[in-house]
mmCIF file of C-alpha atoms in Angstrom:
data_model
loop_
_atom_site.group_PDB
_atom_site.id
_atom_site.type_symbol
_atom_site.label_atom_id
_atom_site.label_comp_id
_atom_site.label_asym_id
_atom_site.label_seq_id
_atom_site.Cartn_x
_atom_site.Cartn_y
_atom_site.Cartn_z
ATOM 1 C CA MET A 1 -54.155 -8.003 56.594
ATOM 2 C CA VAL A 2 -50.713 -9.047 57.451
ATOM 3 C CA ARG A 3 -47.941 -7.358 55.724
ATOM 4 C CA GLU A 4 -44.228 -8.269 55.235
ATOM 5 C CA ILE A 5 -41.703 -5.576 55.964
ATOM 6 C CA LYS A 6 -38.550 -6.060 53.926
ATOM 7 C CA LEU A 7 -35.137 -4.663 54.088
ATOM 8 C CA PRO A 8 -35.217 -1.976 50.914
ATOM 9 C CA MET A 9 -32.504 -0.933 48.887
ATOM 10 C CA MET A 10 -31.442 2.293 50.414
ATOM 11 C CA GLY A 11 -28.763 3.024 47.668
ATOM 12 C CA GLN A 12 -27.788 1.941 44.231
ATOM 13 C CA SER A 13 -24.957 -0.179 45.484
ATOM 14 C CA MET A 14 -26.496 -1.540 48.663
ATOM 15 C CA GLU A 15 -26.506 -5.217 48.799
ATOM 16 C CA GLU A 16 -26.959 -5.793 52.695
ATOM 17 C CA GLY A 17 -27.517 -4.042 55.707
ATOM 18 C CA THR A 18 -27.072 -4.685 59.429
ATOM 19 C CA ILE A 19 -29.603 -4.430 61.958
ATOM 20 C CA ILE A 20 -28.187 -2.071 64.620
ATOM 21 C CA SER A 21 -31.366 -1.814 66.843
ATOM 22 C CA SER A 22 -35.111 -2.571 66.757
ATOM 23 C CA LYS A 23 -37.519 0.416 67.889
ATOM 24 C CA ILE A 24 -40.607 -1.682 67.961
ATOM 25 C CA LYS A 25 -41.957 -4.940 70.041
ATOM 26 C CA PRO A 26 -44.668 -7.458 68.907
ATOM 27 C CA GLY A 27 -47.978 -6.121 69.782
ATOM 28 C CA GLN A 28 -46.860 -2.443 69.437
ATOM 29 C CA LYS A 29 -48.870 0.072 67.758
ATOM 30 C CA ILE A 30 -46.850 2.078 64.968
ATOM 31 C CA ASN A 31 -47.597 5.703 64.515
ATOM 32 C CA LYS A 32 -47.034 7.603 61.165
ATOM 33 C CA GLY A 33 -43.584 8.597 60.977
ATOM 34 C CA GLU A 34 -42.116 6.514 64.019
ATOM 35 C CA VAL A 35 -38.706 5.063 63.306
ATOM 36 C CA ILE A 36 -39.211 1.235 63.459
ATOM 37 C CA PHE A 37 -35.621 0.065 62.792
ATOM 38 C CA GLU A 38 -31.701 1.372 62.677
ATOM 39 C CA ILE A 39 -30.083 0.013 59.912
ATOM 40 C CA GLU A 40 -25.993 0.279 59.018
ATOM 41 C CA THR A 41 -25.402 0.050 55.310
ATOM 42 C CA ASP A 42 -22.078 0.858 53.326
ATOM 43 C CA LYS A 43 -22.948 4.429 53.178
ATOM 44 C CA ALA A 44 -24.280 5.311 56.516
ATOM 45 C CA THR A 45 -26.395 4.504 59.513
ATOM 46 C CA LEU A 46 -30.203 4.794 58.592
ATOM 47 C CA ASP A 47 -33.540 5.254 60.301
ATOM 48 C CA MET A 48 -36.236 3.538 58.818
ATOM 49 C CA GLU A 49 -39.792 5.206 59.276
ATOM 50 C CA SER A 50 -43.247 3.963 59.155
ATOM 51 C CA PRO A 51 -45.637 6.353 57.169
ATOM 52 C CA GLU A 52 -48.832 4.443 58.518
ATOM 53 C CA GLU A 53 -50.490 3.136 61.570
ATOM 54 C CA GLY A 54 -50.242 -0.419 62.364
ATOM 55 C CA ILE A 55 -49.751 -3.361 64.894
ATOM 56 C CA VAL A 56 -46.551 -5.160 64.860
ATOM 57 C CA LYS A 57 -47.126 -8.969 64.461
ATOM 58 C CA GLU A 58 -43.776 -10.513 64.544
ATOM 59 C CA ILE A 59 -39.962 -9.395 64.251
ATOM 60 C CA LEU A 60 -37.789 -11.543 62.232
ATOM 61 C CA VAL A 61 -34.400 -10.340 62.759
ATOM 62 C CA GLN A 62 -32.039 -9.881 65.783
ATOM 63 C CA GLU A 63 -29.852 -6.815 66.842
ATOM 64 C CA GLY A 64 -26.274 -7.302 65.126
ATOM 65 C CA GLN A 65 -27.531 -9.397 62.143
ATOM 66 C CA THR A 66 -26.397 -8.511 58.706
ATOM 67 C CA ILE A 67 -29.241 -9.609 56.115
ATOM 68 C CA PRO A 68 -29.458 -8.887 52.196
ATOM 69 C CA VAL A 69 -31.759 -6.520 50.666
ATOM 70 C CA GLY A 70 -35.147 -8.054 50.249
ATOM 71 C CA GLN A 71 -35.212 -10.005 53.413
ATOM 72 C CA THR A 72 -38.380 -10.058 55.530
ATOM 73 C CA ILE A 73 -37.595 -8.247 58.796
ATOM 74 C CA ALA A 74 -40.933 -7.757 60.444
ATOM 75 C CA THR A 75 -44.515 -8.308 59.791
ATOM 76 C CA VAL A 76 -47.125 -5.859 60.554
ATOM 77 C CA GLU A 77 -50.980 -5.731 60.514
ATOM 78 C CA ASN A 78 -51.952 -2.756 58.330
ATOM 79 C CA GLU A 79 -52.115 -1.289 55.040
ATOM 80 C CA GLU A 80 -49.141 -1.524 52.747
ATOM 81 C CA ILE A 81 -46.164 0.153 54.539
ATOM 82 C CA LYS A 82 -43.441 2.045 52.716
ATOM 83 C CA LEU A 83 -40.297 2.934 54.476
ATOM 84 C CA LYS A 84 -38.205 6.139 54.065
ATOM 85 C CA PRO A 85 -34.570 5.687 55.097
ATOM 86 C CA VAL A 86 -33.187 8.873 56.873
ATOM 87 C CA ILE A 87 -29.660 9.107 58.002
ATOM 88 C CA LYS A 88 -29.406 8.767 61.522
ATOM 89 C CA LYS A 89 -28.438 11.853 63.791
ATOM 90 C CA GLN A 90 -25.277 11.629 65.700
ATOM 91 C CA THR A 91 -25.518 9.972 69.015
ATOM 92 C CA ALA A 92 -23.343 10.667 72.172
ATOM 93 C CA GLU A 93 -21.644 7.128 71.782
ATOM 94 C CA ASN A 94 -19.669 8.469 68.791
ATOM 95 C CA ALA A 95 -16.389 9.596 69.708
ATOM 96 C CA GLN A 96 -15.055 12.846 69.558
ATOM 97 C CA VAL A 97 -11.479 13.589 68.258
ATOM 98 C CA SER A 98 -10.882 15.888 71.383
ATOM 99 C CA GLU A 99 -11.906 12.850 73.674
ATOM 100 C CA LEU A 100 -9.458 10.351 72.292
ATOM 101 C CA LYS A 101 -6.611 9.183 74.933
ATOM 102 C CA SER A 102 -3.203 7.665 74.447
ATOM 103 C CA GLY A 103 -3.339 3.819 73.840
ATOM 104 C CA GLN A 104 -7.100 3.911 73.512
ATOM 105 C CA LYS A 105 -8.422 1.189 71.166
ATOM 106 C CA ILE A 106 -11.330 2.397 68.822
ATOM 107 C CA PRO A 107 -13.557 -0.075 67.478
ATOM 108 C CA LEU A 108 -14.560 0.403 63.900
ATOM 109 C CA ASN A 109 -18.033 0.727 63.150
ATOM 110 C CA LYS A 110 -19.281 -0.619 59.759
ATOM 111 C CA PHE A 111 -19.185 2.828 58.095
ATOM 112 C CA ARG A 112 -15.482 3.219 58.682
ATOM 113 C CA LYS A 113 -14.407 -0.530 57.914
ATOM 114 C CA LEU A 114 -16.091 -0.211 54.736
ATOM 115 C CA THR A 115 -14.648 3.155 53.994
ATOM 116 C CA ALA A 116 -11.323 1.408 54.559
ATOM 117 C CA GLU A 117 -12.152 -1.427 52.434
ATOM 118 C CA LYS A 118 -13.188 0.870 49.559
ATOM 119 C CA MET A 119 -9.943 2.938 49.825
ATOM 120 C CA LEU A 120 -7.894 -0.279 49.832
ATOM 121 C CA LYS A 121 -9.723 -1.504 46.899
ATOM 122 C CA SER A 122 -8.989 1.865 44.995
ATOM 123 C CA LYS A 123 -5.022 1.756 45.737
ATOM 124 C CA HIS A 124 -5.317 -1.982 44.760
ATOM 125 C CA GLU A 125 -7.484 -1.937 41.583
ATOM 126 C CA ILE A 126 -7.396 1.687 40.318
ATOM 127 C CA PRO A 127 -4.450 2.610 38.313
ATOM 128 C CA CYS A 128 -3.857 6.184 39.066
ATOM 129 C CA PHE A 129 -1.845 9.027 37.864
ATOM 130 C CA TYR A 130 -1.278 12.636 39.456
ATOM 131 C CA LEU A 131 -1.429 15.839 38.091
ATOM 132 C CA ASN A 132 -0.231 19.050 39.941
ATOM 133 C CA SER A 133 -1.202 22.476 39.324
ATOM 134 C CA VAL A 134 -0.456 26.129 41.038
ATOM 135 C CA VAL A 135 -3.148 28.641 40.543
ATOM 136 C CA ASP A 136 -3.299 32.141 40.729
ATOM 137 C CA VAL A 137 -6.670 32.806 42.574
ATOM 138 C CA THR A 138 -5.946 36.658 43.060
ATOM 139 C CA GLU A 139 -8.675 37.406 40.718
ATOM 140 C CA LEU A 140 -10.894 34.639 42.260
ATOM 141 C CA VAL A 141 -10.623 35.999 45.736
ATOM 142 C CA ALA A 142 -11.656 39.263 44.465
ATOM 143 C CA PHE A 143 -14.502 38.082 42.500
ATOM 144 C CA ARG A 144 -16.006 36.166 45.310
ATOM 145 C CA GLU A 145 -15.703 39.456 47.309
ATOM 146 C CA LYS A 146 -17.665 41.088 44.441
ATOM 147 C CA LEU A 147 -20.484 38.594 44.683
ATOM 148 C CA LYS A 148 -20.642 39.008 48.202
ATOM 149 C CA SER A 149 -21.035 42.581 48.042
ATOM 150 C CA GLU A 150 -24.028 42.052 45.689
ATOM 151 C CA GLY A 151 -25.530 39.706 48.517
ATOM 152 C CA ILE A 152 -24.524 36.334 46.595
ATOM 153 C CA LYS A 153 -22.753 34.393 49.284
ATOM 154 C CA VAL A 154 -20.323 31.588 47.823
ATOM 155 C CA SER A 155 -17.498 29.473 49.018
ATOM 156 C CA PHE A 156 -14.498 28.845 47.156
ATOM 157 C CA ASN A 157 -15.531 25.146 46.555
ATOM 158 C CA ASP A 158 -18.458 26.329 44.934
ATOM 159 C CA LEU A 159 -16.259 28.185 42.262
ATOM 160 C CA ILE A 160 -14.190 25.174 42.039
ATOM 161 C CA ILE A 161 -17.122 22.980 41.538
ATOM 162 C CA LYS A 162 -18.452 25.367 38.790
ATOM 163 C CA ALA A 163 -15.020 25.456 37.007
ATOM 164 C CA ILE A 164 -15.122 21.546 37.103
ATOM 165 C CA ALA A 165 -18.611 21.422 35.756
ATOM 166 C CA LEU A 166 -17.470 23.456 32.679
ATOM 167 C CA GLY A 167 -14.283 21.438 32.485
ATOM 168 C CA ILE A 168 -16.382 18.159 32.347
ATOM 169 C CA ILE A 169 -18.453 19.662 29.678
ATOM 170 C CA LYS A 170 -15.616 20.401 27.490
ATOM 171 C CA TRP A 171 -13.856 17.240 28.416
ATOM 172 C CA PRO A 172 -16.536 14.830 29.081
ATOM 173 C CA ILE A 173 -14.211 11.574 29.486
ATOM 174 C CA MET A 174 -13.741 13.085 32.876
ATOM 175 C CA SER A 175 -17.212 12.034 33.790
ATOM 176 C CA GLY A 176 -16.590 8.497 32.963
ATOM 177 C CA ARG A 177 -16.908 5.011 34.984
ATOM 178 C CA PHE A 178 -15.067 1.883 34.130
ATOM 179 C CA GLU A 179 -17.377 -1.129 33.663
ATOM 180 C CA GLY A 180 -15.620 -4.039 32.448
ATOM 181 C CA ASP A 181 -14.767 -3.518 28.656
ATOM 182 C CA SER A 182 -16.272 -0.140 28.589
ATOM 183 C CA ILE A 183 -16.150 3.451 29.981
ATOM 184 C CA LYS A 184 -19.622 4.727 30.514
ATOM 185 C CA LEU A 185 -19.963 8.648 30.526
ATOM 186 C CA ALA A 186 -22.389 10.129 33.030
ATOM 187 C CA ASP A 187 -25.686 11.324 32.029
ATOM 188 C CA SER A 188 -25.348 14.430 34.266
ATOM 189 C CA ILE A 189 -22.380 15.981 36.197
ATOM 190 C CA GLY A 190 -22.088 15.189 40.027
ATOM 191 C CA VAL A 191 -19.557 16.383 41.884
ATOM 192 C CA GLY A 192 -18.711 15.109 45.360
ATOM 193 C CA LEU A 193 -18.021 17.332 48.058
ATOM 194 C CA ALA A 194 -15.957 15.647 50.959
ATOM 195 C CA ILE A 195 -17.062 16.599 54.331
ATOM 196 C CA SER A 196 -15.664 15.829 57.678
ATOM 197 C CA ILE A 197 -18.127 14.529 60.180
ATOM 198 C CA PRO A 198 -17.476 13.139 63.825
ATOM 199 C CA ASP A 199 -17.903 9.422 62.584
ATOM 200 C CA GLY A 200 -15.346 9.817 59.602
ATOM 201 C CA LEU A 201 -15.577 11.317 56.231
ATOM 202 C CA VAL A 202 -18.470 11.506 53.825
ATOM 203 C CA ALA A 203 -18.785 12.894 50.216
ATOM 204 C CA PRO A 204 -22.286 13.623 49.243
ATOM 205 C CA ILE A 205 -23.063 14.647 45.807
ATOM 206 C CA VAL A 206 -23.808 18.219 44.258
ATOM 207 C CA LYS A 207 -26.266 17.101 41.389
ATOM 208 C CA ASP A 208 -26.508 18.460 37.912
ATOM 209 C CA VAL A 209 -24.024 21.061 38.263
ATOM 210 C CA GLY A 210 -23.459 21.326 34.418
ATOM 211 C CA LYS A 211 -26.923 22.994 34.405
ATOM 212 C CA LYS A 212 -26.433 25.264 37.511
ATOM 213 C CA THR A 213 -25.226 28.777 37.809
ATOM 214 C CA ILE A 214 -22.749 29.707 40.734
ATOM 215 C CA GLN A 215 -25.372 30.951 43.081
ATOM 216 C CA GLU A 216 -27.356 27.739 42.326
ATOM 217 C CA ILE A 217 -24.576 25.604 43.263
ATOM 218 C CA ALA A 218 -23.922 27.442 46.262
ATOM 219 C CA GLN A 219 -27.346 27.174 47.397
ATOM 220 C CA TYR A 220 -27.364 23.459 46.789
ATOM 221 C CA SER A 221 -24.096 22.740 48.333
ATOM 222 C CA THR A 222 -25.112 24.738 51.352
ATOM 223 C CA ALA A 223 -28.106 22.576 51.837
ATOM 224 C CA LEU A 224 -26.235 19.404 51.448
ATOM 225 C CA ILE A 225 -23.550 20.350 53.833
ATOM 226 C CA GLU A 226 -26.309 21.349 56.637
ATOM 227 C CA ARG A 227 -27.863 17.968 55.959
ATOM 228 C CA THR A 228 -24.644 16.064 56.439
ATOM 229 C CA ARG A 229 -23.809 17.951 59.452
ATOM 230 C CA ASN A 230 -27.042 17.001 60.977
ATOM 231 C CA MET A 231 -26.937 13.490 59.419
ATOM 232 C CA GLN A 232 -29.936 13.916 57.642
ATOM 233 C CA LEU A 233 -28.690 12.734 54.068
ATOM 234 C CA MET A 234 -30.852 10.693 51.979
ATOM 235 C CA PRO A 235 -29.167 7.751 50.204
ATOM 236 C CA ASP A 236 -29.337 9.372 46.912
ATOM 237 C CA ASP A 237 -27.357 12.089 48.096
ATOM 238 C CA LEU A 238 -24.193 9.626 47.906
ATOM 239 C CA GLU A 239 -25.021 8.617 44.345
ATOM 240 C CA GLY A 240 -23.991 9.899 41.063
ATOM 241 C CA GLY A 241 -20.735 11.477 41.504
ATOM 242 C CA CYS A 242 -18.051 11.531 38.663
ATOM 243 C CA ILE A 243 -15.588 13.385 40.551
ATOM 244 C CA THR A 244 -14.890 14.547 44.221
ATOM 245 C CA VAL A 245 -13.317 17.762 45.573
ATOM 246 C CA SER A 246 -11.425 17.308 49.129
ATOM 247 C CA ASN A 247 -10.284 20.806 50.359
ATOM 248 C CA LEU A 248 -7.991 20.546 53.026
ATOM 249 C CA GLY A 249 -6.926 24.364 53.023
ATOM 250 C CA ALA A 250 -8.829 25.367 56.047
ATOM 251 C CA PHE A 251 -6.471 23.034 58.074
ATOM 252 C CA GLY A 252 -3.385 24.796 56.570
ATOM 253 C CA ILE A 253 -2.513 22.209 54.270
ATOM 254 C CA GLU A 254 -0.815 23.275 51.125
ATOM 255 C CA SER A 255 -1.041 19.890 49.234
ATOM 256 C CA PHE A 256 -1.887 16.512 49.210
ATOM 257 C CA ILE A 257 -2.555 13.422 47.042
ATOM 258 C CA PRO A 258 -6.139 12.244 47.497
ATOM 259 C CA ILE A 259 -7.449 8.752 46.592
ATOM 260 C CA VAL A 260 -10.056 8.356 43.858
ATOM 261 C CA VAL A 261 -13.501 7.231 45.260
ATOM 262 C CA PRO A 262 -14.192 3.463 43.498
ATOM 263 C CA GLY A 263 -16.726 4.366 40.517
ATOM 264 C CA GLN A 264 -15.562 7.723 40.012
ATOM 265 C CA CYS A 265 -12.908 9.089 37.140
ATOM 266 C CA SER A 266 -10.981 11.415 39.554
ATOM 267 C CA ILE A 267 -10.640 13.379 42.886
ATOM 268 C CA MET A 268 -9.324 16.892 43.353
ATOM 269 C CA GLY A 269 -6.990 17.889 46.461
ATOM 270 C CA VAL A 270 -7.371 21.311 47.049
ATOM 271 C CA GLY A 271 -4.554 23.238 49.345
ATOM 272 C CA LYS A 272 -4.905 26.497 51.313
ATOM 273 C CA ILE A 273 -4.585 30.112 49.573
ATOM 274 C CA SER A 274 -1.107 31.511 50.158
ATOM 275 C CA ASP A 275 0.404 35.044 49.888
ATOM 276 C CA THR A 276 3.318 34.393 47.654
ATOM 277 C CA CYS A 277 5.903 37.052 46.182
ATOM 278 C CA ILE A 278 6.056 36.810 42.457
ATOM 279 C CA ALA A 279 8.473 38.478 40.366
ATOM 280 C CA ALA A 280 7.284 39.725 36.887
ATOM 281 C CA ASP A 281 8.523 42.213 34.503
ATOM 282 C CA GLY A 282 11.081 43.252 36.579
ATOM 283 C CA ASN A 283 8.533 43.733 39.330
ATOM 284 C CA VAL A 284 7.842 41.926 42.673
ATOM 285 C CA GLY A 285 4.106 41.546 43.526
ATOM 286 C CA ILE A 286 2.209 39.575 45.915
ATOM 287 C CA LYS A 287 -0.155 37.015 44.387
ATOM 288 C CA LYS A 288 -2.467 34.687 46.060
ATOM 289 C CA LEU A 289 -1.761 30.994 45.002
ATOM 290 C CA MET A 290 -3.324 27.482 45.436
ATOM 291 C CA LYS A 291 -2.268 24.201 44.753
ATOM 292 C CA ILE A 292 -4.147 21.501 43.510
ATOM 293 C CA THR A 293 -3.754 17.828 42.612
ATOM 294 C CA LEU A 294 -5.738 15.851 40.283
ATOM 295 C CA ALA A 295 -5.763 11.967 40.992
ATOM 296 C CA VAL A 296 -7.026 10.273 37.895
ATOM 297 C CA ASP A 297 -8.111 6.732 37.105
ATOM 298 C CA HIS A 298 -6.022 5.931 34.045
ATOM 299 C CA ARG A 299 -8.388 3.421 32.757
ATOM 300 C CA ILE A 300 -10.751 6.075 31.866
ATOM 301 C CA ALA A 301 -8.693 8.995 31.180
ATOM 302 C CA ASN A 302 -5.089 9.443 29.786
ATOM 303 C CA GLY A 303 -2.466 11.896 30.624
ATOM 304 C CA ALA A 304 -3.075 14.216 27.767
ATOM 305 C CA GLU A 305 -7.100 14.210 28.316
ATOM 306 C CA ALA A 306 -6.566 14.831 31.938
ATOM 307 C CA ALA A 307 -3.928 17.400 31.657
ATOM 308 C CA GLN A 308 -6.248 19.415 29.418
ATOM 309 C CA PHE A 309 -9.027 19.092 31.591
ATOM 310 C CA LEU A 310 -7.054 20.324 34.513
ATOM 311 C CA ASN A 311 -5.260 23.279 32.626
ATOM 312 C CA TYR A 312 -8.784 24.297 31.170
ATOM 313 C CA VAL A 313 -10.001 24.245 35.074
ATOM 314 C CA THR A 314 -7.014 26.363 36.256
ATOM 315 C CA GLU A 315 -7.752 28.884 33.509
ATOM 316 C CA LEU A 316 -11.288 29.301 34.614
ATOM 317 C CA LEU A 317 -10.384 29.917 38.389
ATOM 318 C CA GLN A 318 -7.642 32.353 37.047
ATOM 319 C CA GLU A 319 -10.278 34.460 35.017
ATOM 320 C CA PRO A 320 -13.493 33.775 37.233
ATOM 321 C CA GLN A 321 -15.384 36.151 35.277
ATOM 322 C CA LYS A 322 -15.912 33.060 32.760
ATOM 323 C CA LEU A 323 -17.566 31.244 35.357
ATOM 324 C CA ALA A 324 -20.640 33.742 35.430
ATOM 325 C CA GLN A 325 -21.122 33.423 31.550
#
């Protein structure tokens, strides 16, 4: 029986995809799990695998062609074939930063182009305001070390995500999404985690953090980061975020103003932790301070709401024992 293979929707916002390459030829037998097409979407480059055996009858698209979701791309003689999208592993053709040379012209792939378009859309269409806070994370550092001594490995991002989750539970407007004449609050709290990859930047979502313990968040984010580094994300990993955390502290950055991801309420820019001399009660001591900047879509939350949310998150980070309750 001849079956049509159509371009599936590999993400909630996907409308079209570009055929990067075809891995099959007419008359070829497809084995279970074999990659048949390489597709580039607005999220990432995906491999489409066949779960069944079959004989390719006809290929109806060309490499480089951009087609809408639902268009037939090939026909196969076999039982019904369902496609599983998997984010493509990095190839040698992706330029590393260390390999770039002065004066070199770097062509943008579709992923970088669409990222640029989204950021431009954000700056043009989202009226943002920005809030800054300096957090005394002296106790947070000690709390993390205590967890480590107990065999619980967590990152500062995990602790920040937990604090954000508790903040959104208290101030649910911060989970909102602007939809025309209304604001839709999220069914569950998803926090994007900005991760640098050779091909650019991606922010997969740590899901349902409102119901997770610190340890569960750590386990989830560790697996998510590993899948991201290995280019093994699924499209669902990129959906459902209401806020993103972008931490540049590891690069020595003290503070910065991040850009809100379209479709989300806000983004938190996190800087490095610095030892700072603080005078209090006539004495001078060393405290560990961290600067955070919250960029907020003013269509969703007003200044008072966002300020109370940020203040609460700051308090939680300064009293980390509350994160474990």
